[in-house]
C-alpha positions as semicolon CSV with decimal commas, in nm:
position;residue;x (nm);y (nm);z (nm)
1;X;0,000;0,000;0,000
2;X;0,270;0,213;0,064
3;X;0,424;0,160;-0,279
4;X;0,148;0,317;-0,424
5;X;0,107;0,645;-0,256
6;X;0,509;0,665;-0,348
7;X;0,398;0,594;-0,707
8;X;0,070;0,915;-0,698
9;X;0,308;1,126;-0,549
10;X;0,608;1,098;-0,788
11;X;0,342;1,105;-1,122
12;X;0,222;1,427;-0,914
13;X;0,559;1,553;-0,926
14;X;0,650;1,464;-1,305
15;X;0,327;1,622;-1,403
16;X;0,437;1,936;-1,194
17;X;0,738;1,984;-1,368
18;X;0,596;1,961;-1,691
19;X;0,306;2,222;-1,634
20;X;0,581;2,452;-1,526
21;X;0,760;2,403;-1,811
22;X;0,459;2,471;-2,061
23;X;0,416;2,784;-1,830
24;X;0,784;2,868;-1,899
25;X;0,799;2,805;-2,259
26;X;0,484;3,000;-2,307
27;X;0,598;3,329;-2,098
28;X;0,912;3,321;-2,341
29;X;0,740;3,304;-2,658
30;X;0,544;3,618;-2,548
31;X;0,852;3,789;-2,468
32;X;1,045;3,735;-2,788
33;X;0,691;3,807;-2,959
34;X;0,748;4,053;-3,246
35;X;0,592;4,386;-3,263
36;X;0,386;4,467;-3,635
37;X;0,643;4,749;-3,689
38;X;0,955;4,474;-3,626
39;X;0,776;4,229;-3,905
40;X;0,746;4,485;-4,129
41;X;1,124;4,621;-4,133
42;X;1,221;4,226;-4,148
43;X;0,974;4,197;-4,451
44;X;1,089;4,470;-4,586
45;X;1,445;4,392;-4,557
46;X;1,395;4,050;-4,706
47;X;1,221;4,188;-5,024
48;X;1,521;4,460;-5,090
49;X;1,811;4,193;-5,017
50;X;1,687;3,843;-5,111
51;X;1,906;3,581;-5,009
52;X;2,186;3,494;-5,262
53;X;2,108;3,116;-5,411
54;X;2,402;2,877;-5,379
């Protein structure tokens, strides 16, 4: 019986960590989210230098 408390408590934990992670990966996509004004220059950039083909 005790075996299986050990067992809810360390799935507990595991699912824990990965909820925080989700909630970390999704506070640091809204950080490096980019503004309209940054998309445009970086559009506009691409169209007046196109990458050379090899």
């Amino acid at each position: 019986m005790r075996t299986k408390w050990w067992k809810i408590l360390g799935l507990a934990g595991m699912a824990g960590v990965a909820a925080t992670g989700v909630v970390m990966a999704r506070a640091e996509r809204r950080r490096r989210a980019y503004t309209p004004e940054e998309i445009r220059s970086r559009l506009r950039e691409r169209v007046e230098n196109p990458p050379q083909q090899a």
